[in-house]
Coordinates of C-alpha atoms in Angstrom, one line a residue:
X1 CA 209.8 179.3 184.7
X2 CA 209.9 179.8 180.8
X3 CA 213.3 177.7 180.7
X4 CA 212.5 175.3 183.0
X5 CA 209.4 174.4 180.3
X6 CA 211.1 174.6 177.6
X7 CA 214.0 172.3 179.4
X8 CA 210.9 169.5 179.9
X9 CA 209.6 169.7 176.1
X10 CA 213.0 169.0 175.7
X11 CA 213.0 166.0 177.8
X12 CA 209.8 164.6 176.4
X13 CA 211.2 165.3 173.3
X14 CA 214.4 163.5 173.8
X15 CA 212.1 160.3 175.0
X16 CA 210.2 160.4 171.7
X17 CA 213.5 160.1 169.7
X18 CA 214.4 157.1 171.6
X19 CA 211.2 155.3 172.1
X20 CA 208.6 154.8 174.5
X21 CA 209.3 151.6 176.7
X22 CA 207.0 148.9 175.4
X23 CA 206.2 147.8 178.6
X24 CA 203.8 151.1 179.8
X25 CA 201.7 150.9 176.1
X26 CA 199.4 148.0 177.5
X27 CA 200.3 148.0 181.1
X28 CA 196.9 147.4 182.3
X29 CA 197.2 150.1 185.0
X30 CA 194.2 152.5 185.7
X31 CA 195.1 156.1 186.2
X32 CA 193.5 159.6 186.6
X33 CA 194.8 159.9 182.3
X34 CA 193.1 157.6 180.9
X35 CA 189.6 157.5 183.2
X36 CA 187.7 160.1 185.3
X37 CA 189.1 162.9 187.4
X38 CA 188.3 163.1 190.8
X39 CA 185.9 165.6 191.2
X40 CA 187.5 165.9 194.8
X41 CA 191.0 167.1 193.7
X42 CA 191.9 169.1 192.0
X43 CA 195.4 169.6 190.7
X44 CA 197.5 172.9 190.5
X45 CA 200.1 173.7 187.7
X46 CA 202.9 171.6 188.5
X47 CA 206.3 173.0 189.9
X48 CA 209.7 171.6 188.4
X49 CA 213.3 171.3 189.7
X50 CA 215.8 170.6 186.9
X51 CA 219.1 169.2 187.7
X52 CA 220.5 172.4 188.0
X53 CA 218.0 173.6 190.4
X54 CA 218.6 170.9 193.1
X55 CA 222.1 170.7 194.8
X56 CA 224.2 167.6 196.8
X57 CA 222.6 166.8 200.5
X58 CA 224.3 164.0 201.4
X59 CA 227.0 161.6 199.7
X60 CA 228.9 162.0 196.6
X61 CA 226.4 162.5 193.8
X62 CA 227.8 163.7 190.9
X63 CA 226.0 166.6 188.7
X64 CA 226.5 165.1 184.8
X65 CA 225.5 165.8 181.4
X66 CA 223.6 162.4 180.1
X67 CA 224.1 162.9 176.5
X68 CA 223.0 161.3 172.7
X69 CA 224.0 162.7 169.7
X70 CA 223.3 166.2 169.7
X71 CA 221.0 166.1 172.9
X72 CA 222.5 166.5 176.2
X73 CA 220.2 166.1 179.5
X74 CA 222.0 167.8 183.2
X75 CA 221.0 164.9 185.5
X76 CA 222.3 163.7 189.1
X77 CA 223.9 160.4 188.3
X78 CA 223.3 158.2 191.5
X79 CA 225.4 155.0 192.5
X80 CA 223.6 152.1 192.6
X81 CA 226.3 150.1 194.6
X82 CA 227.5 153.6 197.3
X83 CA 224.5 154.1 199.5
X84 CA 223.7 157.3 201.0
X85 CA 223.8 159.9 198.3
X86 CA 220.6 162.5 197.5
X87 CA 220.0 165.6 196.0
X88 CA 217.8 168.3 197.6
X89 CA 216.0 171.6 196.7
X90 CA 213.1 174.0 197.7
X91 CA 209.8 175.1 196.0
X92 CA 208.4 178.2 196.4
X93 CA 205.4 179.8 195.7
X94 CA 202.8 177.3 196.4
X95 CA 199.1 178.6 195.6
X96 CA 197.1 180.2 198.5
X97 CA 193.9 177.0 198.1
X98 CA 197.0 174.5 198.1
X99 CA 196.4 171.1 200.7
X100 CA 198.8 168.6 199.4
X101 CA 201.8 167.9 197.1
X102 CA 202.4 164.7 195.2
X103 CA 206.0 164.4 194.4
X104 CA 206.9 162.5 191.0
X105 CA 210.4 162.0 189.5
X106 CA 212.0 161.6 185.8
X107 CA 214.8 159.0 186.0
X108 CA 216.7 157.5 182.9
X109 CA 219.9 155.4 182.5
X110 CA 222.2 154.9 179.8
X111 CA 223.5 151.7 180.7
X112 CA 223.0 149.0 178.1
X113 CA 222.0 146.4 180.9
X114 CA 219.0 148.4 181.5
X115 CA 215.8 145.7 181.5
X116 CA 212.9 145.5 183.3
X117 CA 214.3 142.4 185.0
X118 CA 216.3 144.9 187.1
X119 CA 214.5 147.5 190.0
X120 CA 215.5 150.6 191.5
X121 CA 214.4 152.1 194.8
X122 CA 214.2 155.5 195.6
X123 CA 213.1 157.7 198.8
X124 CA 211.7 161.5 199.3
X125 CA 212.5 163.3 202.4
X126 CA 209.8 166.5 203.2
X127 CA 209.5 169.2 205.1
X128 CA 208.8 173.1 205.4
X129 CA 210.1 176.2 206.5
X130 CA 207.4 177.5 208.7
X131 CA 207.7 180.8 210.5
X132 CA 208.9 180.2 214.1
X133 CA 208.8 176.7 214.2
X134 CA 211.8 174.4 213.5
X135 CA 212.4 173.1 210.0
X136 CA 212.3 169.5 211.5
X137 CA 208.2 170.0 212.8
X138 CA 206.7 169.1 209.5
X139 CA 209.7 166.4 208.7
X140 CA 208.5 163.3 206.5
X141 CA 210.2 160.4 205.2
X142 CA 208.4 158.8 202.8
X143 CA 208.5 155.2 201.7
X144 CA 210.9 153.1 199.5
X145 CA 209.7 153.0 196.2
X146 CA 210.5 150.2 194.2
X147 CA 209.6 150.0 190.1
X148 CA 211.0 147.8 187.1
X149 CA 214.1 149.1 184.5
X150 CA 212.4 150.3 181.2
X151 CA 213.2 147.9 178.3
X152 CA 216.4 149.9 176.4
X153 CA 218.9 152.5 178.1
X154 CA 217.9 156.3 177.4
X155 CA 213.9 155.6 178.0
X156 CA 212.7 158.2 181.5
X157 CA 210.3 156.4 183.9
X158 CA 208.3 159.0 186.1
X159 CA 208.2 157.4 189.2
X160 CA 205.8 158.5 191.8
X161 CA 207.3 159.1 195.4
X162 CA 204.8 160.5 197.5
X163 CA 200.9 160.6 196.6
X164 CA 199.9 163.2 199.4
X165 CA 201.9 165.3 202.0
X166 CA 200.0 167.8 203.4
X167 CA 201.3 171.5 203.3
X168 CA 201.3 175.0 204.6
X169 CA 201.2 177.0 201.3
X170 CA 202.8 180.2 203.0
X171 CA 205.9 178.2 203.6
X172 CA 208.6 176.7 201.5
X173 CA 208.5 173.3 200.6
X174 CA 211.6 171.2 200.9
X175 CA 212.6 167.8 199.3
X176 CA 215.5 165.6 199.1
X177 CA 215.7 162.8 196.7
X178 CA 217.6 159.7 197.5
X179 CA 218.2 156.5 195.8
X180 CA 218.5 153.4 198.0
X181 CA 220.8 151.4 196.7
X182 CA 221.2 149.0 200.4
X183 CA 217.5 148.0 199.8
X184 CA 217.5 144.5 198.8
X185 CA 214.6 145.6 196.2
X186 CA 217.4 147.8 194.1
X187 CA 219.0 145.0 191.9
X188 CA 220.4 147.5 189.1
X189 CA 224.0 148.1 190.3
X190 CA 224.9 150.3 187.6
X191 CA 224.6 154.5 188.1
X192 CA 220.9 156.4 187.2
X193 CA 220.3 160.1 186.4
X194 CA 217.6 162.0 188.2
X195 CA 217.0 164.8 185.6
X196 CA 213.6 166.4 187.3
X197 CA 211.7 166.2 190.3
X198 CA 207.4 167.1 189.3
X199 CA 205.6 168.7 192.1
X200 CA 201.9 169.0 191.8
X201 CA 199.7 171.2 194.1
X202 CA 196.5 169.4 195.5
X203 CA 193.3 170.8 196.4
X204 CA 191.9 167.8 198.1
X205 CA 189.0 167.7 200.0
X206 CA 189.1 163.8 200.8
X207 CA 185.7 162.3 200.1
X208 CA 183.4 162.7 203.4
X209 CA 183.8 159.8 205.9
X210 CA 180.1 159.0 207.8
X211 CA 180.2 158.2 210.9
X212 CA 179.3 154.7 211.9
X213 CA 179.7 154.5 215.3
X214 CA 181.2 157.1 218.0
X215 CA 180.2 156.3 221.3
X216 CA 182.7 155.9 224.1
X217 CA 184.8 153.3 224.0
X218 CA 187.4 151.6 221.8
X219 CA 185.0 150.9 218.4
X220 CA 187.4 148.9 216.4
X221 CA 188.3 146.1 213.4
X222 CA 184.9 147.2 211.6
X223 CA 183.8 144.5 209.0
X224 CA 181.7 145.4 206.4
X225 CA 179.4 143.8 204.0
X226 CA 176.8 144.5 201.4
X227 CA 173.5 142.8 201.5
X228 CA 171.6 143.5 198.3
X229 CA 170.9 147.4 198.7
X230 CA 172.1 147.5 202.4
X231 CA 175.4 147.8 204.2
X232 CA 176.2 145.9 207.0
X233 CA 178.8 147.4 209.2
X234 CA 179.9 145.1 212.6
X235 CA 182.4 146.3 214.4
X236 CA 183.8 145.5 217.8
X237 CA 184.0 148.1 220.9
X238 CA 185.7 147.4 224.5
X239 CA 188.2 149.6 226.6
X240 CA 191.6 149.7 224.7
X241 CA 193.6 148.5 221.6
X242 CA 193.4 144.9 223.5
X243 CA 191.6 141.7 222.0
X244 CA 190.7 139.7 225.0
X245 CA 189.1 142.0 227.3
X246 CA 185.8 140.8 228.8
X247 CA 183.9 144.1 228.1
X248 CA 185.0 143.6 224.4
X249 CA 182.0 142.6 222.4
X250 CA 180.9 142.5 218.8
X251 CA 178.0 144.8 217.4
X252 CA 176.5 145.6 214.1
X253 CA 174.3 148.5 211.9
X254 CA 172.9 148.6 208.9
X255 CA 172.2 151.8 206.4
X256 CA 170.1 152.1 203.7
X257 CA 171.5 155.4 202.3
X258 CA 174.5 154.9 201.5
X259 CA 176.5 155.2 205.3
X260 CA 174.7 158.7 205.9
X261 CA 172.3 157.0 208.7
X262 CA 172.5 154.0 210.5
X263 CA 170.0 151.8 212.4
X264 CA 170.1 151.2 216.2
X265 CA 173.3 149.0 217.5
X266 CA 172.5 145.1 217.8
X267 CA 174.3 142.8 219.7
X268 CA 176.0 139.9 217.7
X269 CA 178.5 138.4 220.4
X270 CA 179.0 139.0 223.9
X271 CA 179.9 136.1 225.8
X272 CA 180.7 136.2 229.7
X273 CA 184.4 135.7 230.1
X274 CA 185.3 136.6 226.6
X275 CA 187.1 139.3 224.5
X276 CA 185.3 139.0 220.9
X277 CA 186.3 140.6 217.8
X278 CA 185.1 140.9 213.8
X279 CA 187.8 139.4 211.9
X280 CA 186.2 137.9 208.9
X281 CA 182.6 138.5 206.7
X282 CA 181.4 137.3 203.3
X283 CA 178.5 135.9 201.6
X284 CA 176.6 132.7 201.4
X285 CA 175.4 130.8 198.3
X286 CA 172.4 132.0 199.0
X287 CA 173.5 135.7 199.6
X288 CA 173.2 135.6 203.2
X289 CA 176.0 137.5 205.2
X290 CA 178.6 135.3 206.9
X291 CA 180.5 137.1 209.7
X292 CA 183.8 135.8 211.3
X293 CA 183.9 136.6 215.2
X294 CA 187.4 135.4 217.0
X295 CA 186.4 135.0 220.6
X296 CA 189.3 134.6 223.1
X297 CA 188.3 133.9 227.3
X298 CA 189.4 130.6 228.9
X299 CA 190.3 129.6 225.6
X300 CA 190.5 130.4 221.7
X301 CA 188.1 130.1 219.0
X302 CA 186.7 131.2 215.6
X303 CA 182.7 131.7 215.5
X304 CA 180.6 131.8 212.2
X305 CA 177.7 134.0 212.3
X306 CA 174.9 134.6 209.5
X307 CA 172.5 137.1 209.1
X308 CA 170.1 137.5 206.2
X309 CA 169.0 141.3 207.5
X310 CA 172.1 143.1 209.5
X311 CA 170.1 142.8 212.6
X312 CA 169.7 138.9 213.7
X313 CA 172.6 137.0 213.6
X314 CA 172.5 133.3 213.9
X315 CA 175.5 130.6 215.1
X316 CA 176.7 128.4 212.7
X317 CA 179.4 126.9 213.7
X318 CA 182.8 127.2 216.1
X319 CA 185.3 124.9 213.9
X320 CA 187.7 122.6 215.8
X321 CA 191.1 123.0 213.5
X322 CA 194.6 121.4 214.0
X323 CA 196.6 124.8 213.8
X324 CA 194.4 127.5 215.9
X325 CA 194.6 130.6 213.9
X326 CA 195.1 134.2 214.8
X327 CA 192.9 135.1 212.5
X328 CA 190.2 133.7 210.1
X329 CA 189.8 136.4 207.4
X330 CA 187.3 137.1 204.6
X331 CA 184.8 134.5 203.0
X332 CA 184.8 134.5 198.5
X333 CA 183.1 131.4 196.7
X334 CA 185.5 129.2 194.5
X335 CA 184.3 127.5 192.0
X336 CA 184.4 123.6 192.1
X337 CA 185.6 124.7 196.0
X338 CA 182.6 126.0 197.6
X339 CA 183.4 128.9 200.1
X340 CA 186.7 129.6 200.7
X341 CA 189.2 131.9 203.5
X342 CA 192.4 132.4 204.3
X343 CA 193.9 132.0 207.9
X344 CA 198.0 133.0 209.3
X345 CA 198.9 131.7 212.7
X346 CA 201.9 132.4 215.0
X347 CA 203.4 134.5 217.8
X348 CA 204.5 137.9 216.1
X349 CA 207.6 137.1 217.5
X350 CA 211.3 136.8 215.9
X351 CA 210.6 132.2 216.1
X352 CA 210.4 131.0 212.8
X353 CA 206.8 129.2 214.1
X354 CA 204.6 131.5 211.7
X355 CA 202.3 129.9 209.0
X356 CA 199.0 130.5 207.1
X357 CA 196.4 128.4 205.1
X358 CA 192.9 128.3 203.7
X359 CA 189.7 126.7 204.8
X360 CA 186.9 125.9 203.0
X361 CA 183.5 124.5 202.8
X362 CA 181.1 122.9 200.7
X363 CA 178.3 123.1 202.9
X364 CA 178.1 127.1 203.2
X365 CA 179.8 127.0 206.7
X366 CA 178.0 124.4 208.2
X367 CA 181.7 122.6 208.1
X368 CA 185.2 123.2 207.4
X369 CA 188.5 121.4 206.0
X370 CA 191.7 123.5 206.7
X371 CA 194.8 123.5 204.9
X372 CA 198.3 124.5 205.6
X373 CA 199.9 126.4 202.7
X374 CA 203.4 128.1 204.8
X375 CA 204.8 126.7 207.9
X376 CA 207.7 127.2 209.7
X377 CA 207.8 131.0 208.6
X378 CA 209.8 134.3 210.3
X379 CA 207.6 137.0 211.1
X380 CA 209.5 138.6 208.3
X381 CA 208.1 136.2 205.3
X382 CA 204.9 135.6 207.6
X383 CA 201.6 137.2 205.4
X384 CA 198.6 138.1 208.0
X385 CA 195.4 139.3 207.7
X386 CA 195.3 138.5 203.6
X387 CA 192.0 139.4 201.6
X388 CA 191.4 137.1 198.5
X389 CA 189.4 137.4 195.3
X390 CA 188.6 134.4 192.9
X391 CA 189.3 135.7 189.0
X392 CA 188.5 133.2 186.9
X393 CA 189.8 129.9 185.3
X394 CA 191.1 128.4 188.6
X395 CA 193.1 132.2 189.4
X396 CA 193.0 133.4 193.0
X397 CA 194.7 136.4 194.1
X398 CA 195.8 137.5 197.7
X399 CA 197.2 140.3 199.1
X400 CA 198.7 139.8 202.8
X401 CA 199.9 141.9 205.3
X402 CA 203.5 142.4 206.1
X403 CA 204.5 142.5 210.0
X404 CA 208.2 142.8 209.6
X405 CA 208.8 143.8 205.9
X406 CA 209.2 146.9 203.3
X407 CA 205.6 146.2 201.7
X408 CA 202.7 144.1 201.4
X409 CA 202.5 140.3 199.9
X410 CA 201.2 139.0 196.7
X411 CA 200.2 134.8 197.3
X412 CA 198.5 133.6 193.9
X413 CA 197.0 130.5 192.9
X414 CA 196.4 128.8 189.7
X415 CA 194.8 125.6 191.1
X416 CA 191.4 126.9 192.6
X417 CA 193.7 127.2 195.9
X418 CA 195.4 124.0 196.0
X419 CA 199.1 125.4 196.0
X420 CA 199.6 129.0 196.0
X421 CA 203.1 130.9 195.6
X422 CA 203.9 134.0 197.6
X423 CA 206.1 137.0 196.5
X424 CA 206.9 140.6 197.7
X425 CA 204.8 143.2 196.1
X426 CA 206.1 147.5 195.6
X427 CA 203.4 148.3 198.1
X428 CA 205.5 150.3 200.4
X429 CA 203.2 152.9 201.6
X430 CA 202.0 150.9 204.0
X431 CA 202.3 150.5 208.3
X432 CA 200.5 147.5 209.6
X433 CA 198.3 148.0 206.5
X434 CA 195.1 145.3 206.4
X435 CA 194.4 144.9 202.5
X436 CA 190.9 144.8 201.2
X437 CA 190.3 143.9 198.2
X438 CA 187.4 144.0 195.8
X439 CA 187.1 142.6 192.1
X440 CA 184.9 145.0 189.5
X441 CA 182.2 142.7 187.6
X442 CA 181.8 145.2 184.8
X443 CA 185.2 145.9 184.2
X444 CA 187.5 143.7 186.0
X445 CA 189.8 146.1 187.8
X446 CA 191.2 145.1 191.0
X447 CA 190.8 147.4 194.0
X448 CA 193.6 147.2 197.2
X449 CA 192.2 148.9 199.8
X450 CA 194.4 149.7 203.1
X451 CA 195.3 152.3 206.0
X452 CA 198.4 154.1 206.1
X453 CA 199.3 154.0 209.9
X454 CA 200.9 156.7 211.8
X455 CA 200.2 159.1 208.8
X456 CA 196.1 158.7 208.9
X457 CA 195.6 158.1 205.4
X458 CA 193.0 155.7 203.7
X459 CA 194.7 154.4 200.4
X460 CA 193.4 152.5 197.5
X461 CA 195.7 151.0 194.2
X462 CA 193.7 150.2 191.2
X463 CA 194.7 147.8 188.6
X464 CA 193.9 145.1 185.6
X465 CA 194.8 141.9 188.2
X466 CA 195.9 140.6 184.9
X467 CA 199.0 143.1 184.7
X468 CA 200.4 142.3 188.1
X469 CA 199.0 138.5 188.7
X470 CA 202.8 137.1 187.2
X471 CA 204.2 140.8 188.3
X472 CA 203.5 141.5 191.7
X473 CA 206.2 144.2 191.7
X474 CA 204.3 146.5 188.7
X475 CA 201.2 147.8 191.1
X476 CA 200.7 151.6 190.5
X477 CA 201.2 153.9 192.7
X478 CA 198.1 154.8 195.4
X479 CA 195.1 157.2 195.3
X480 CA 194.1 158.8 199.1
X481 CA 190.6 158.0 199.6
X482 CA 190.2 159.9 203.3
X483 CA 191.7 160.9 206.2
X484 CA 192.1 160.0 209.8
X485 CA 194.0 159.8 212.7
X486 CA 197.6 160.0 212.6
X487 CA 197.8 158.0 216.0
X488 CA 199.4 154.8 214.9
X489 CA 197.7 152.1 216.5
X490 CA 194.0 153.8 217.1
X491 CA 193.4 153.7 213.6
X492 CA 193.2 151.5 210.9
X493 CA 191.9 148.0 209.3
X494 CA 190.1 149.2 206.3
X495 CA 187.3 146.6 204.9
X496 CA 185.4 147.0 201.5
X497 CA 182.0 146.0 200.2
X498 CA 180.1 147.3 197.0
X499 CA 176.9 148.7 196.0
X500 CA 176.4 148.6 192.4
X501 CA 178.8 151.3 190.9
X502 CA 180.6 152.4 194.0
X503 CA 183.3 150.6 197.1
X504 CA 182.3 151.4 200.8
X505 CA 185.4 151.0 202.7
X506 CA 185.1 151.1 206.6
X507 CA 187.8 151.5 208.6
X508 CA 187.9 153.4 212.6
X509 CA 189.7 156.4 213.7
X510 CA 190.8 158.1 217.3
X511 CA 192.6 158.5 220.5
X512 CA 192.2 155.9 222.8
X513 CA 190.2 155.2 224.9
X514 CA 187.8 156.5 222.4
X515 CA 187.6 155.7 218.8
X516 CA 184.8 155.9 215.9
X517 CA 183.8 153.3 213.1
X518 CA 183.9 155.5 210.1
X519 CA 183.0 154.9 206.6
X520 CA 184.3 156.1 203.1
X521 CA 182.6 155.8 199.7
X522 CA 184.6 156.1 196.2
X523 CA 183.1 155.0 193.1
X524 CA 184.3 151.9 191.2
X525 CA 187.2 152.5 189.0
X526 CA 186.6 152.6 184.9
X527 CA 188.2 150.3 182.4
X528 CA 191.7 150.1 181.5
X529 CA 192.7 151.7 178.1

């Protein structure tokens, strides 16, 4: 161990001599350094695999001394044009309180083309070697992740590769690293030396989900908004994972302490013949709650409900639009707009037939004017279920789902909305991910909420929107707020509100037929340094 420190001062050293990279002194990027820890992880001494301590898994990686002047670095140099090479070793000796591992590499290049105008992807591979069980039980394959060059050659980015994979301590941990250079993300063509690979021992008790609604039944696609002091969670419950099922109806609760109780169940929708489901809520100009209910029967249509309380909903109105959306998501003011949303529409099929918009209204949702921004889109460049925040000076900022792509969209606006343009974002750890998104007043940080399906994880990305608004590719990498079900499809769709100083994100958990409405609390992130 005393070598393998010593061979990281050196490391850090060697960086020094050559510079930081400009590009990280101001990035705007909020991490556990330079604000609060989480007082619900706790972090282990980290465990390091040098060069030498990792050995060839797949392809024709060659094991290389990266050298300048009288400092010379053992790396794996890996192509960026031969696709298929990785490097893998074990760790041992993980402590006995142990959860999690998050899994961080030090790359450099020598190369002088190195810029940040170039991107590299890379990939971990996980699993453990527990007694009597196959090595391939606790197999993971984590997500591409893409990040920008440094500015110079001989600068070492730590990249982060996997934020939480849950462990058996008693076994050994193994990992293989793999660059990927087929991804269309990885435009640097030119070789890269891994030199370590940081593993860091979580104790992480995710923060405590409350329980919203658990009855039997599907409880699904919860929407969540704050009222002055008081959450507002609807939700939507029926049989299955299906949205136009007659016994699918629409219901809502409201707490006062902070998602530990909640009030009796009121009905909001539940019209004969129809399958109804939350897709949409905001606020009012007067504060009042505005609700979103998609209601499909004999035909298809987008409801707006208010409600000043949580409990009494009222119509307002059922717009008649040219293109009928699938969905009609959250409501943000605009200034010199009124209220604003975002709607996608299409088939979720391979036909290029896929578009999305906004709406908006100057009457508080008495009436609305709809606007196509995309048409004619593949599933593949088709963003749904977007979330939206209004920044300031005309600035809007969208994150959208991807159905068909390796991570989530960016759509921006200068023009309080009139034209937007759309780009791919690094948000990778993602599966059918909803975005929610919610702007800090005191601070200005920029919170993406979302739900990793398949692996049950509720993750968050902080950031100064300022940093990434002309850089959708420089988010940082997530935080895990809570836990759920690993079952891909009964989970999901996390929605944020705030109270104050701290983000309620809802989102529902299970194992159909039955799933819960659950909610998650994590306070609002501090200032940028």
């Amino acid at each position: 161990m005393r070598t393998i420190i010593a061979y990281i001062v050196l490391l850090a050293t060697c960086v020094n001599c050559f510079g930081a990279d400009a590009n990280q002194e101001s990035s705007g990027i909020y991490t556990r350094e330079n604000n609060h820890t989480d007082p619900n992880e706790r972090e282990g001494t980290p465990v390091y695999l040098t060069a030498n301590d990792m050995s060839i898994a797949t392809g024709k990686p060659s094991l290389v001394n990266m050298s300048h002047g009288s400092t010379h670095i053992p790396v794996w140099s890996l192509s960026g044009g031969t696709v298929g090479q990785s490097v893998a070793g074990i760790v041992n000796g993980l402590p006995a309180d142990c959860t999690a591992v998050r899994v961080e590499i030090v790359v450099t290049t020598t190369h002088n083309s190195t810029s940040p105008e170039f991107s590299d992807v890379y990939r971990v591979h996980l699993s453990q070697l527990v007694e009597n069980a196959p090595f391939t039980d606790r197999y993971a394959l984590g997500k591409p992740v893409q990040t920008a060059l440094p500015s110079a050659p001989l600068h070492s980015r730590t990249i982060v590769l996997e934020t939480y994979y849950e462990v058996d301590p008693s076994a050994p941990l193994w990992l293989r690293i793999q660059r990927e250079p087929g991804e269309p993300a990885d435009t640097f063509i030119h070789p890269t030396g891994l030199a370590v690979v940081k593993v860091t021992p979580l104790n992480l008790d995710p923060r405590q989900s409350y329980v919203v609604q658990d009855v039997n039944g599907y409880n699904s696609w919860p929407m969540t908004q704050a009222i002055g002091e008081t959450l507002v969670c609807t939700y939507s419950r029926g049989s299955a994972h299906s949205i136009g099922e007659d016994a699918r109806a629409v219901y809502a609760r409201t707490s006062t302490d902070d998602g530990k109780t909640w009030t009796p169940e009121t009905v909001v929708a539940d019209t004969p013949g129809y399958g109804e489901v939350t897709v949409g809520k905001g606020l009012d100009s007067k504060g009042a709650m505005l609700l979103w209910v998609r209601r499909i029967g004999k035909d298809w249509n987008h409801d707006l409900y208010r409600t000043t309380d949580g409990v009494t909903f009222t119509h307002v109105a059922t717009p008649k639009l040219d293109v009928q959306p699938m969905q009609i998501t959250d409501v943000f003011a605009v200034p010199k707009v009124g209220l604003m949303a975002l709607w996608f529409a299409g088939k979720y099929s391979d036909e290029a037939v896929h578009s999305w918009g906004v709406m908006t209204s100057n009457d508080d949702g008495l009436t609305w004017t709809q606007k196509t921004i995309e048409s004619g889109l593949t599933k593949k460049e088709w963003p749904t279920e977007p979330a939206a925040v209004y920044l300031g000076d005309g600035r809007i900022l969208a994150i959208g789902r991807t159905e068909g792509g390796p991570s989530q969209f960016q759509m921006v606006s200068t023009d309080y909305g009139a034209t937007w343009t759309r780009e791919r974002t690094n948000i990778g750890d993602i599966m059918a991910s909803t975005p929610s998104l919610i702007l800090d007043p005191k601070t200005g940080m920029l919170s993406n909420y979302y739900y990793e399906r398949g692996r049950g994880i509720l993750r968050c990305r902080v950031v100064d929107p300022e940093s990434i608004f002309d850089h959708p590719r420089n988010w940082p990498a997530s935080e895990v707020v809570a836990i759920g079900s690993k079952i891909a499809f009964d989970s999901g769709n996390a929605n944020a509100t705030a109270i104050g100083d701290t983000h309620y994100i809802s989102f529902y958990s299970g194992k159909a037929p039955n799933t819960a409405v659950l909610i998650a609390e994590q306070p609002a992130p501090a200032a940028s340094k």
